[in-house]
Tab-separated table of C-alpha atoms in Angstrom:
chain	number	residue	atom	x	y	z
P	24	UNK	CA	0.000	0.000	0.000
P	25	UNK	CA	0.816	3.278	-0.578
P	26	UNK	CA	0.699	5.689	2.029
P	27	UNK	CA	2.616	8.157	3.700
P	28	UNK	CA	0.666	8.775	7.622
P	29	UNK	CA	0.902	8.451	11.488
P	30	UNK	CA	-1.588	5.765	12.703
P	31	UNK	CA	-1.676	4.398	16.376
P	32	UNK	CA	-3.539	1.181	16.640
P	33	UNK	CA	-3.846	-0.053	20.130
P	34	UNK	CA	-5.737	-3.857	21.219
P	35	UNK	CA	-6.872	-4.032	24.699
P	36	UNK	CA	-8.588	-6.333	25.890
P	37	UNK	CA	-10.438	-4.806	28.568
P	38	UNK	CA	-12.049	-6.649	31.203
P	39	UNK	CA	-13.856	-3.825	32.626
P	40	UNK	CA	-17.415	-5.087	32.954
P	41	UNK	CA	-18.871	-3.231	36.020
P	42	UNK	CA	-20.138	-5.565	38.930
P	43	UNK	CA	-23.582	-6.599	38.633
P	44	UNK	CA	-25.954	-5.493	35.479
P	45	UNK	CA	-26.725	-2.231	34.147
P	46	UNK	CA	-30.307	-1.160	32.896
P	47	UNK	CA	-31.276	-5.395	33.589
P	48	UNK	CA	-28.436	-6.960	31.540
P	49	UNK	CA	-26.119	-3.842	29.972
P	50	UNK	CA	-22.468	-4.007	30.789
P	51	UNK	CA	-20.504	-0.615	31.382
P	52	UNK	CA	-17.172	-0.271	31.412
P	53	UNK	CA	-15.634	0.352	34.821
P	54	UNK	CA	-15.046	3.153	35.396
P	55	UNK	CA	-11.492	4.715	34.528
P	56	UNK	CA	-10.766	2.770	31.556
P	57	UNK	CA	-11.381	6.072	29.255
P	58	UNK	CA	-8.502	7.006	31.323
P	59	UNK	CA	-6.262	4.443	30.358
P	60	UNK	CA	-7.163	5.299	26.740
P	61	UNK	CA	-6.393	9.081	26.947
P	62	UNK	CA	-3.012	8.215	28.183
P	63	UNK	CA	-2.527	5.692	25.645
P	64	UNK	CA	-2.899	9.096	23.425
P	65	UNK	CA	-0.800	10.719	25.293
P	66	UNK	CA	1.941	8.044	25.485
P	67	UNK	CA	5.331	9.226	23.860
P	68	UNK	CA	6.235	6.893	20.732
P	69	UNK	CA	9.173	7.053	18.486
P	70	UNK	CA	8.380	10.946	19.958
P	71	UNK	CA	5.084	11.040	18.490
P	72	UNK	CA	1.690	11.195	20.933
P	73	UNK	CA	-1.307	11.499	19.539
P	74	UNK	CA	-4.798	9.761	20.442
P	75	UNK	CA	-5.480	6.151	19.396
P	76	UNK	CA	-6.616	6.041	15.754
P	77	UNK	CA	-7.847	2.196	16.250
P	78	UNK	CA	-8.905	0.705	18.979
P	79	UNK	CA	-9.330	-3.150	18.545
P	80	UNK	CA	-11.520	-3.983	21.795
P	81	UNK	CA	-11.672	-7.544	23.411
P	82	UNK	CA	-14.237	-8.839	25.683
P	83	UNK	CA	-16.751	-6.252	25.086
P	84	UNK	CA	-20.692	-7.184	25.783
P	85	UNK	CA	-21.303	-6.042	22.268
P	86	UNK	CA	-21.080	-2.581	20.227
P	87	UNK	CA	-24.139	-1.053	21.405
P	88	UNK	CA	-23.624	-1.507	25.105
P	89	UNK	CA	-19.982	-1.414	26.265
P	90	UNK	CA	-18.440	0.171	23.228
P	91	UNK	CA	-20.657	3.044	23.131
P	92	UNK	CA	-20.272	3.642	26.555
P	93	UNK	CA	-16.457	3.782	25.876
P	94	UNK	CA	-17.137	5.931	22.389
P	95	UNK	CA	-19.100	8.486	24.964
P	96	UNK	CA	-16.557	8.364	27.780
P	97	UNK	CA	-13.774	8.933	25.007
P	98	UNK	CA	-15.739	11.977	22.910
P	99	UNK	CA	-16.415	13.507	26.196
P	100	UNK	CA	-12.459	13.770	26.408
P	101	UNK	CA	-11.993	14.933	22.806
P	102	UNK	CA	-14.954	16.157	21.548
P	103	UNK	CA	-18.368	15.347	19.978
P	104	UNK	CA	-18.092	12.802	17.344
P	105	UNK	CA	-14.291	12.445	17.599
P	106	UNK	CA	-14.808	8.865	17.738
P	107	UNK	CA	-17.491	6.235	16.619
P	108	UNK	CA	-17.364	2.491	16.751
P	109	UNK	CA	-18.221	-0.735	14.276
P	110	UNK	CA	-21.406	-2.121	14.456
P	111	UNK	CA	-20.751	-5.887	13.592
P	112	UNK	CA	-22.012	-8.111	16.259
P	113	UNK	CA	-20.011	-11.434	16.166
P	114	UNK	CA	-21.357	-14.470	17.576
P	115	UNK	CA	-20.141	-16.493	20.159
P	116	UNK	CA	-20.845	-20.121	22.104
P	117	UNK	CA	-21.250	-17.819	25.827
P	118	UNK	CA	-23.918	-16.386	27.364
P	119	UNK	CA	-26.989	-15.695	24.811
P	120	UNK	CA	-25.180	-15.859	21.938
P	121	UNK	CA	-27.600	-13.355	19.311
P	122	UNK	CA	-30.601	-13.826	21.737
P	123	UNK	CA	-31.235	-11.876	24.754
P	124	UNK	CA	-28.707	-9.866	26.118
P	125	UNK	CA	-26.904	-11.803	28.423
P	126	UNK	CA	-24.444	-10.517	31.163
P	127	UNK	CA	-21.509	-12.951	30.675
P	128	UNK	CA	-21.331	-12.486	26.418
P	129	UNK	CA	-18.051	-11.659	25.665
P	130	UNK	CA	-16.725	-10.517	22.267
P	131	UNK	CA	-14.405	-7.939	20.195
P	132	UNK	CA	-15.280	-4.915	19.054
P	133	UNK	CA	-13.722	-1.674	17.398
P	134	UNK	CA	-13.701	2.506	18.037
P	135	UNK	CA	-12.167	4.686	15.751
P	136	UNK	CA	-10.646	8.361	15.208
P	137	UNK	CA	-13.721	9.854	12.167
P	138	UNK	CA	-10.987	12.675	11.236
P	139	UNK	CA	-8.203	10.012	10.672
P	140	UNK	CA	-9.974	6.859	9.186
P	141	UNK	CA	-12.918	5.919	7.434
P	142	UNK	CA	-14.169	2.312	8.488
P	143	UNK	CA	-15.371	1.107	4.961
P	144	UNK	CA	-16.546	-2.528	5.969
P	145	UNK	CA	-16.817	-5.134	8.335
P	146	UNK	CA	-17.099	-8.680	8.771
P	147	UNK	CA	-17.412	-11.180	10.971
P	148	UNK	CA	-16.375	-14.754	10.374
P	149	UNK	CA	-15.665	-18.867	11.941
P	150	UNK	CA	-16.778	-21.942	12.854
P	151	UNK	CA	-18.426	-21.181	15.658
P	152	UNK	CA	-19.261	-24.137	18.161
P	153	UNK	CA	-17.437	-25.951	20.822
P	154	UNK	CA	-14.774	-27.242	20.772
P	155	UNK	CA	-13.624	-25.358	17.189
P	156	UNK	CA	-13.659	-21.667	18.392
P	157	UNK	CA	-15.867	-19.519	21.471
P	158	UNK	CA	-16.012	-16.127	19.438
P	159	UNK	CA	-16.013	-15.213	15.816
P	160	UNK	CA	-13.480	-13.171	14.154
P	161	UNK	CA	-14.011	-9.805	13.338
P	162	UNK	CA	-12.875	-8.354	9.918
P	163	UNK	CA	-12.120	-4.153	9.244
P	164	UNK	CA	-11.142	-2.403	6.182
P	165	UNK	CA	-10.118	1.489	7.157
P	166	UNK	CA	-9.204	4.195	4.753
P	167	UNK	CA	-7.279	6.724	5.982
P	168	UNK	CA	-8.683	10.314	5.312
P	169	UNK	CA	-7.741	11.734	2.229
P	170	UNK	CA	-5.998	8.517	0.983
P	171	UNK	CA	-7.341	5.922	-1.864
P	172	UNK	CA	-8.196	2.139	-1.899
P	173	UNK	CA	-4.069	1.657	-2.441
P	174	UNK	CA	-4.016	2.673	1.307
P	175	UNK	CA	-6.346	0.452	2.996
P	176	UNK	CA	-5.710	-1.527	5.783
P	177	UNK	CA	-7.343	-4.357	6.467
P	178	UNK	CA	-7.164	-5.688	10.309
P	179	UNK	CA	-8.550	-8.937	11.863
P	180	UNK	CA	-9.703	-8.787	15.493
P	181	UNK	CA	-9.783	-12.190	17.568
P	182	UNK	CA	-9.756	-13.318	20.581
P	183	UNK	CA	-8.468	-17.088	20.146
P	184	UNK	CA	-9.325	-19.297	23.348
P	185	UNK	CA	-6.775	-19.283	26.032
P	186	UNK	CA	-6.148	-22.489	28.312
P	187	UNK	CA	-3.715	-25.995	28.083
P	188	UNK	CA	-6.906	-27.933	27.480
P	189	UNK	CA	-8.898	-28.372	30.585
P	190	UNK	CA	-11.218	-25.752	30.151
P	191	UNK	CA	-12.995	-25.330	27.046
P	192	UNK	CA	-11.538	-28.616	25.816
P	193	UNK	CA	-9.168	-28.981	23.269
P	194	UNK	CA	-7.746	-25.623	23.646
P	195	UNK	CA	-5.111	-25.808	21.274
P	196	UNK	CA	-7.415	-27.442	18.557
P	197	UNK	CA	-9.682	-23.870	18.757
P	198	UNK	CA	-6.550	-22.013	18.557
P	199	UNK	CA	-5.491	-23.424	15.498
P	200	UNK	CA	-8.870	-23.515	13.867
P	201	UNK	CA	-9.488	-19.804	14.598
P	202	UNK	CA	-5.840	-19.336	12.941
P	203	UNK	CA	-6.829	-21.132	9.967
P	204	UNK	CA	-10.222	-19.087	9.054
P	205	UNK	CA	-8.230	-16.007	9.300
P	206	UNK	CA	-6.091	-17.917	6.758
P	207	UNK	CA	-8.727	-19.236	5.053
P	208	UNK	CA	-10.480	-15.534	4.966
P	209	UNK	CA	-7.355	-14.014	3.393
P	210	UNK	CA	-7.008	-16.345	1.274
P	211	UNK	CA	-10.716	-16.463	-0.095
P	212	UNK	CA	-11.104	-12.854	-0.001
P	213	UNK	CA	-8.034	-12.323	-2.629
P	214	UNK	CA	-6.429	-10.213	0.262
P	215	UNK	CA	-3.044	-12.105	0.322
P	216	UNK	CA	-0.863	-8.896	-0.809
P	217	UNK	CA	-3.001	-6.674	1.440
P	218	UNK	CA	-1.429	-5.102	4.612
P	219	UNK	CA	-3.248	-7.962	7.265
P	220	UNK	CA	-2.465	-7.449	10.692
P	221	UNK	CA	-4.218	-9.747	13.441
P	222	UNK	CA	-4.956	-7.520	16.534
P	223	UNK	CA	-3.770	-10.908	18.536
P	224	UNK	CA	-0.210	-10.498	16.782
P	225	UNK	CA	0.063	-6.857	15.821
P	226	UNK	CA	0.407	-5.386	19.570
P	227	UNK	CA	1.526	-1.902	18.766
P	228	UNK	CA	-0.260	-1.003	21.764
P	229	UNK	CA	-1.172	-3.427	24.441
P	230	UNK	CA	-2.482	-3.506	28.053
């Protein structure tokens, strides 16, 4: 790709589900995390700071409940649409799945910087069932602003099931078969000589 731009991408995997429910089942961030994010922004790199561009978010509820609240915590830092989030909702074998909301869903989600990047699409993707993989995959294509399709980066977000093998089962078997889709994505999608980073491998910014 072709491109000549700052970008800080961060993946945290936040945790941060306030105790008990919210509103019957809606889980908050704790609070404090927008915190952690603004310093994030304010972090020296390579002696650039500047606010988180992407933020690749693990263990979310889903977009309309924890990452909004984070999108609002965050804009009421930096300003009024400053950021907005992704609306895929990706399925996954806890709590209620795509029924009800349910307090103990966990998934991955994503917020981004509207002046810096356009999110252009979104995907979600895997073989979804136990013992192959607990969450699906979640696919982005951004466009920086003012840049063309020769600049797009495309960025997978997963959260591949930790453990040796005596929790979910065969642990290492749904590691490998969430690696594989993502291979088997790329490789379907004609994205091979893309720029693909996984947010579980890319780690320019980690908690």
């Amino acid at each position: 790709p072709v491109a000549e731009a700052q970008l800080r991408v961060v993946t945290y995997n936040t945790n941060t589900f306030q105790d008990g429910f919210v509103d019957g089942v809606e889980r908050l961030a704790r609070p404090g995390v927008d915190i952690a994010l603004q310093g994030i922004g304010e972090e020296l790199v390579n002696g650039i700071a500047r606010p988180a561009d992407i933020i690749l978010l693990q263990e979310q509820q889903r977009p309309s409940t924890t990452t909004q609240d984070l999108v609002d915590r965050l804009n009421a830092i930096y300003g009024d649409g400053f950021y907005a989030r992704g609306f895929e909702v990706g399925a996954t074998t806890g709590g209620s799945g795509f029924g009800q909301l349910d307090g103990s869903e966990i998934r991955q989600a994503v917020i981004y910087r509207t002046d810096s990047v356009q999110l252009l699409a979104e995907d979600a993707f895997g073989s979804i069932s136990r013992p192959t993989q607990p969450r699906e995959t979640l696919f982005y294509q951004f466009r920086p602003v003012g840049y063309g399709a020769d600049a797009d980066l495309f960025i997978f977000n997963s959260h591949f099931e930790a453990g040796d093998g005596t929790g979910f089962g065969d642990d290492l078997f749904a590691r490998e078969n969430e690696a594989t889709d993502i291979r088997n994505y790329i490789t379907a999608n004609n994205l091979g000589n893309a720029n693909v980073n996984s947010a579980e491998d890319l780690k320019v910014e980690s908690n």
